[in-house]
Short mmCIF file of C-alpha atoms (C1' of nucleotides) in Angstrom, two decimals:
data_model
loop_
_atom_site.label_atom_id
_atom_site.label_comp_id
_atom_site.label_asym_id
_atom_site.label_seq_id
_atom_site.Cartn_x
_atom_site.Cartn_y
_atom_site.Cartn_z
CA MET A 1 -3.99 -29.80 16.81
CA PRO A 2 -6.67 -32.30 16.05
CA GLU A 3 -5.23 -34.83 13.68
CA GLY A 4 -5.12 -38.50 14.72
CA HIS A 5 -2.16 -38.13 17.01
CA THR A 6 -4.03 -35.56 19.14
CA LEU A 7 -6.85 -37.98 19.79
CA HIS A 8 -4.54 -40.85 20.60
CA ARG A 9 -2.68 -38.63 23.04
CA LEU A 10 -5.95 -37.58 24.65
CA ALA A 11 -7.02 -41.18 24.92
CA ARG A 12 -3.78 -42.07 26.60
CA ASP A 13 -3.96 -39.19 29.10
CA HIS A 14 -7.64 -39.59 29.93
CA GLN A 15 -7.25 -43.35 30.23
CA ARG A 16 -4.48 -42.75 32.76
CA TRP A 17 -6.43 -40.17 34.74
CA PHE A 18 -9.94 -41.48 34.60
CA ALA A 19 -10.21 -45.21 33.74
CA GLY A 20 -11.40 -47.24 36.69
CA HIS A 21 -12.86 -44.10 38.36
CA VAL A 22 -16.46 -43.04 38.90
CA LEU A 23 -16.83 -39.82 36.91
CA SER A 24 -18.81 -36.68 37.51
CA LEU A 25 -20.15 -35.54 34.17
CA SER A 26 -21.88 -32.30 33.39
CA SER A 27 -22.65 -29.99 30.47
CA PRO A 28 -22.37 -26.33 31.60
CA GLN A 29 -23.25 -25.20 28.10
CA GLY A 30 -26.33 -27.43 28.17
CA ARG A 31 -26.11 -29.09 24.79
CA PHE A 32 -24.94 -32.44 26.25
CA SER A 33 -26.99 -32.33 29.46
CA GLU A 34 -28.97 -35.41 28.68
CA GLY A 35 -25.90 -37.52 27.80
CA ALA A 36 -23.91 -36.26 30.78
CA ARG A 37 -26.81 -37.12 33.09
CA ALA A 38 -27.17 -40.60 31.55
CA LEU A 39 -23.59 -41.56 32.39
CA ASP A 40 -22.90 -39.35 35.42
CA GLN A 41 -21.52 -41.33 38.37
CA CYS A 42 -20.72 -44.36 36.19
CA GLU A 43 -17.34 -46.06 36.20
CA LEU A 44 -15.22 -45.40 33.12
CA VAL A 45 -13.89 -48.71 31.81
CA ARG A 46 -11.45 -47.40 29.22
CA VAL A 47 -10.71 -44.67 26.70
CA GLU A 48 -9.71 -45.34 23.14
CA ALA A 49 -8.99 -43.45 19.97
CA ILE A 50 -9.68 -44.61 16.41
CA GLY A 51 -8.41 -42.18 13.80
CA LYS A 52 -9.74 -38.78 14.87
CA HIS A 53 -12.45 -40.24 17.07
CA LEU A 54 -12.38 -40.54 20.85
CA LEU A 55 -14.42 -43.09 22.74
CA TYR A 56 -15.12 -43.19 26.49
CA ARG A 57 -16.35 -46.70 27.18
CA PHE A 58 -18.63 -47.29 30.17
CA ARG A 59 -20.56 -50.50 30.84
CA GLU A 60 -23.71 -48.38 30.41
CA GLY A 61 -22.73 -46.85 27.05
CA THR A 62 -20.07 -44.91 25.17
CA ILE A 63 -19.42 -41.22 24.83
CA HIS A 64 -18.19 -40.37 21.34
CA VAL A 65 -16.23 -37.19 20.82
CA HIS A 66 -15.09 -35.73 17.53
CA LEU A 67 -13.18 -32.46 17.87
CA GLY A 68 -13.54 -31.28 14.29
CA LEU A 69 -11.54 -28.18 13.55
CA PHE A 70 -12.38 -26.23 16.71
CA GLY A 71 -12.80 -28.78 19.47
CA LYS A 72 -10.47 -28.47 22.44
CA PHE A 73 -9.88 -29.96 25.87
CA ARG A 74 -8.61 -27.91 28.80
CA VAL A 75 -7.33 -29.50 31.97
CA TRP A 76 -7.43 -28.15 35.50
CA ARG A 77 -5.92 -29.45 38.72
CA GLU A 78 -8.21 -27.53 41.01
CA ALA A 79 -11.92 -26.74 40.96
CA ARG A 80 -12.94 -23.76 38.96
CA GLU A 81 -16.00 -22.44 37.25
CA PRO A 82 -16.28 -23.68 33.63
CA ARG A 83 -16.63 -21.12 30.89
CA ASN A 84 -20.10 -20.98 29.28
CA SER A 85 -19.05 -22.79 26.17
CA VAL A 86 -18.04 -25.99 27.90
CA ARG A 87 -20.02 -28.81 26.28
CA LEU A 88 -18.76 -31.54 28.61
CA ARG A 89 -16.96 -31.42 31.98
CA ILE A 90 -15.38 -34.63 33.26
CA ALA A 91 -14.26 -34.63 36.85
CA ALA A 92 -12.73 -37.20 39.16
CA GLY A 93 -10.27 -36.84 42.02
CA ASP A 94 -8.23 -33.67 41.44
CA ARG A 95 -8.69 -33.50 37.66
CA TRP A 96 -11.19 -31.42 35.78
CA VAL A 97 -11.33 -31.69 32.02
CA ASP A 98 -13.46 -29.28 29.93
CA LEU A 99 -14.41 -29.91 26.33
CA THR A 100 -15.40 -27.00 24.07
CA GLY A 101 -16.36 -26.74 20.43
CA PRO A 102 -16.54 -30.38 19.35
CA THR A 103 -18.18 -31.34 16.10
CA ASP A 104 -19.78 -34.19 18.05
CA CYS A 105 -20.18 -35.21 21.64
CA SER A 106 -22.92 -37.82 22.05
CA VAL A 107 -23.78 -41.12 23.64
CA TRP A 108 -23.32 -44.03 21.28
CA SER A 109 -24.46 -47.65 21.25
CA ASP A 110 -22.08 -50.56 20.57
CA GLU A 111 -23.66 -50.78 17.09
CA GLN A 112 -22.66 -47.21 16.32
CA VAL A 113 -19.13 -47.89 17.49
CA ASP A 114 -19.00 -50.96 15.22
CA ALA A 115 -20.29 -48.90 12.28
CA LEU A 116 -17.50 -46.36 12.89
CA ARG A 117 -14.85 -49.08 12.78
CA GLN A 118 -16.42 -50.31 9.58
CA ARG A 119 -16.27 -47.03 7.79
CA LEU A 120 -12.78 -45.98 8.76
CA GLY A 121 -9.62 -47.08 6.97
CA PRO A 122 -6.68 -48.56 8.85
CA ASP A 123 -5.18 -46.33 11.57
CA PRO A 124 -1.35 -46.28 11.45
CA LEU A 125 -1.34 -45.85 15.25
CA ASP A 126 -3.13 -49.15 15.67
CA PRO A 127 -0.58 -51.92 15.98
CA GLN A 128 -3.09 -54.29 14.31
CA ALA A 129 -3.63 -52.01 11.29
CA ASP A 130 -3.35 -53.69 7.93
CA PRO A 131 -1.34 -51.74 5.36
CA ALA A 132 -2.80 -53.90 2.60
CA ARG A 133 -6.14 -52.17 3.14
CA PHE A 134 -4.44 -48.82 2.55
CA GLN A 135 -2.77 -50.11 -0.59
CA ALA A 136 -6.00 -51.59 -1.90
CA ALA A 137 -7.92 -48.36 -1.24
CA LEU A 138 -5.37 -46.30 -3.17
CA ALA A 139 -5.36 -48.76 -6.06
CA ARG A 140 -9.13 -48.21 -6.39
CA ARG A 141 -9.10 -44.44 -6.56
CA ARG A 142 -8.38 -42.24 -9.53
CA ARG A 143 -8.75 -39.02 -7.52
CA PRO A 144 -5.51 -37.08 -6.79
CA ILE A 145 -3.44 -38.51 -3.95
CA GLY A 146 -3.58 -35.10 -2.20
CA ALA A 147 -7.30 -35.38 -1.79
CA VAL A 148 -7.32 -39.13 -1.15
CA LEU A 149 -5.05 -38.89 1.86
CA LEU A 150 -7.70 -36.84 3.67
CA ASP A 151 -10.34 -39.51 3.07
CA GLN A 152 -10.78 -41.23 6.45
CA ALA A 153 -12.11 -44.35 4.70
CA VAL A 154 -8.69 -44.74 3.08
CA VAL A 155 -6.57 -44.14 6.14
CA ALA A 156 -7.75 -42.91 9.54
CA GLY A 157 -6.14 -39.99 11.27
CA VAL A 158 -4.40 -38.01 8.53
CA GLY A 159 -5.24 -34.30 8.48
CA ASN A 160 -4.18 -31.28 6.46
CA VAL A 161 -0.71 -30.93 8.04
CA TYR A 162 0.35 -34.57 7.84
CA ARG A 163 -0.91 -34.98 4.30
CA ALA A 164 1.25 -32.08 3.08
CA GLU A 165 4.24 -33.47 4.95
CA LEU A 166 3.77 -37.04 3.81
CA LEU A 167 3.56 -35.99 0.20
CA PHE A 168 6.70 -33.95 0.53
CA LEU A 169 8.62 -36.75 2.24
CA GLY A 170 7.60 -39.10 -0.60
CA ARG A 171 8.45 -36.33 -3.13
CA LEU A 172 4.99 -36.92 -4.62
CA ASP A 173 3.04 -34.57 -6.86
CA PRO A 174 -0.28 -34.15 -5.05
CA ARG A 175 -2.16 -34.16 -8.36
CA THR A 176 -1.09 -37.72 -9.22
CA PRO A 177 -4.09 -40.07 -9.38
CA ALA A 178 -3.82 -42.34 -6.31
CA ARG A 179 -4.00 -45.55 -8.33
CA ASP A 180 -1.01 -44.46 -10.45
CA LEU A 181 1.41 -44.40 -7.53
CA PRO A 182 4.15 -47.00 -7.70
CA ALA A 183 4.01 -49.62 -4.96
CA ALA A 184 7.21 -48.28 -3.45
CA ALA A 185 5.65 -44.81 -3.05
CA VAL A 186 2.56 -46.26 -1.35
CA ASP A 187 4.82 -48.27 0.91
CA ARG A 188 6.78 -45.23 1.86
CA LEU A 189 3.57 -43.30 2.73
CA TRP A 190 2.50 -46.04 5.11
CA ARG A 191 5.91 -46.36 6.67
CA ASP A 192 6.18 -42.60 7.20
CA MET A 193 2.82 -42.59 8.96
CA VAL A 194 3.84 -45.46 11.20
CA ARG A 195 7.08 -43.66 12.00
CA LEU A 196 5.77 -40.12 12.48
CA PHE A 197 2.39 -40.48 14.18
CA PRO A 198 3.90 -41.89 17.38
CA VAL A 199 6.22 -38.86 17.46
CA GLY A 200 3.07 -36.78 17.34
CA VAL A 201 1.53 -38.68 20.24
CA ARG A 202 4.70 -38.49 22.32
CA THR A 203 5.36 -34.75 21.77
CA ASN A 204 1.73 -33.74 21.29
CA ARG A 205 2.89 -31.91 18.15
CA ILE A 206 3.29 -32.63 14.52
CA ILE A 207 7.02 -32.96 13.87
CA THR A 208 8.16 -34.39 10.55
CA THR A 209 11.72 -33.01 10.51
CA ASP A 210 14.68 -34.36 12.44
CA PRO A 211 15.28 -32.23 15.55
CA GLY A 212 18.90 -33.33 15.46
CA ASP A 213 19.36 -31.31 12.26
CA PHE A 214 18.69 -28.19 14.29
CA GLY A 215 20.83 -29.16 17.24
CA LYS A 216 18.00 -28.95 19.71
CA PRO A 217 15.40 -31.15 21.36
CA ALA A 218 12.02 -31.61 19.68
CA SER A 219 10.33 -29.55 22.38
CA ARG A 220 12.36 -26.49 21.42
CA LEU A 221 11.78 -26.46 17.69
CA ARG A 222 9.95 -23.43 16.30
CA ARG A 223 6.83 -24.09 14.32
CA ASP A 224 8.53 -23.57 10.92
CA GLU A 225 11.25 -25.96 11.97
CA ARG A 226 8.89 -28.78 12.78
CA VAL A 227 7.66 -29.21 9.20
CA TRP A 228 9.00 -29.38 5.67
CA VAL A 229 6.27 -27.48 3.81
CA TYR A 230 3.10 -26.78 5.80
CA LYS A 231 2.56 -23.05 5.85
CA ARG A 232 6.20 -22.44 4.98
CA ARG A 233 7.24 -19.86 2.38
CA THR A 234 10.34 -21.55 1.05
CA CYS A 235 11.50 -25.10 0.64
CA ARG A 236 14.11 -26.36 3.05
CA VAL A 237 15.63 -28.56 0.37
CA CYS A 238 15.69 -26.53 -2.91
CA ASP A 239 15.00 -23.06 -1.52
CA GLY A 240 12.17 -22.70 -4.08
CA ALA A 241 8.82 -21.15 -3.22
CA ILE A 242 6.25 -23.33 -1.41
CA GLU A 243 2.95 -23.17 -3.29
CA ARG A 244 -0.63 -23.44 -2.16
CA LEU A 245 -3.12 -25.58 -3.96
CA GLU A 246 -6.81 -26.24 -3.20
CA SER A 247 -7.03 -29.99 -2.78
CA GLY A 248 -9.80 -32.01 -1.13
CA GLY A 249 -11.42 -28.72 -0.17
CA ARG A 250 -8.42 -27.61 1.89
CA THR A 251 -5.27 -25.67 1.29
CA LEU A 252 -2.40 -27.95 0.44
CA TYR A 253 1.20 -26.70 0.71
CA TRP A 254 3.74 -28.26 -1.53
CA CYS A 255 7.08 -27.70 -3.30
CA PRO A 256 6.61 -28.04 -7.08
CA GLY A 257 10.38 -28.14 -7.45
CA CYS A 258 10.87 -31.23 -5.26
CA GLN A 259 7.57 -33.03 -5.64
CA GLY A 260 6.92 -34.62 -8.95
"C1'" DC B 1 -15.60 -3.89 16.84
"C1'" DC B 2 -15.50 -6.83 13.03
"C1'" DA B 3 -13.71 -9.86 9.40
"C1'" DT B 4 -10.91 -13.65 8.60
"C1'" DC B 5 -8.92 -17.91 9.25
"C1'" DA B 6 -7.98 -22.63 11.23
"C1'" DT B 7 -4.92 -29.17 12.27
"C1'" DG B 8 -12.61 -31.42 10.17
"C1'" DG B 9 -16.62 -33.33 8.32
"C1'" DA B 10 -21.75 -33.97 7.29
"C1'" DT B 11 -25.11 -32.84 4.01
"C1'" DA B 12 -27.31 -30.89 -0.05
"C1'" DT B 13 -26.98 -30.28 -4.99
"C1'" DT C 1 -18.53 -28.20 -5.42
"C1'" DA C 2 -21.08 -25.35 -2.07
"C1'" DT C 3 -22.88 -24.53 2.46
"C1'" DC C 4 -23.23 -25.07 7.09
"C1'" DC C 5 -21.75 -26.16 11.91
"C1'" DC C 6 -18.60 -25.94 16.03
"C1'" DT C 7 -15.05 -21.92 18.83
"C1'" DG C 8 -11.30 -18.83 19.53
"C1'" DA C 9 -7.15 -16.27 18.11
"C1'" DT C 10 -5.55 -12.66 15.44
"C1'" DG C 11 -5.16 -8.51 12.85
"C1'" DG C 12 -7.11 -4.45 10.73
"C1'" DC C 13 -10.14 -0.49 11.46
#
DNA sequence: CCATCATGGATAT
DNA sequence: TATCCCTGATGGC
């Protein structure tokens, strides 16, 4: 789940449930006890997402959460004992939210938040994002586009599923050096992100196909129907075999017949 | 029961 | 490029 859309969806939900409320914070697992205590019973001002990062802003400080590969939130509508692995529990009114397995959950200063903004590339889910920064970053890199799309300093929020899908939609060979891409291809990558990420936020799933093609609503699509290549065996377009390629340290799925 | 794998990323070399 | 960290689901024995 945790590519950029997941974090933006969480920010939206948690903003709705918790902003303006005084929160009860705890760390049943114990590894965030100090931070939870520091901000316990403070009023949450707002929740925001930047790329794959989640920020809970209080007047007294900010809680930064990065889910990594394993992080997960679970939501309850009635009180219940948290499992032992819960790093952070947030409670207010009749909502209980438990966070397990994050790469990071810590209290940040405003300076640290600024530094994060500095080091991340433009986030296609941010209405203010500047596509020129994305174009410029690609023009500077000779590494393969497949690896470059995972670099959060180039564009914030893309993960292993979206990168495979974006490359397929653009019919791009993942091994192409980023700076060799024609302007039209770079343009298309950005436009596809701006088009698809909000679908991810809305549905809380990565969907890059057109549900209409299957004659059913997005919520009813099977997993292999929601994507063009990721973890698929055959290509929807040419029926050729989908191949796996190690790229940027992760497994990239692509169709050699269609891409390139 | 245990090994493997996963939508991520920091750090060491 | 390799190693490590975070957790949980799954499949083989």
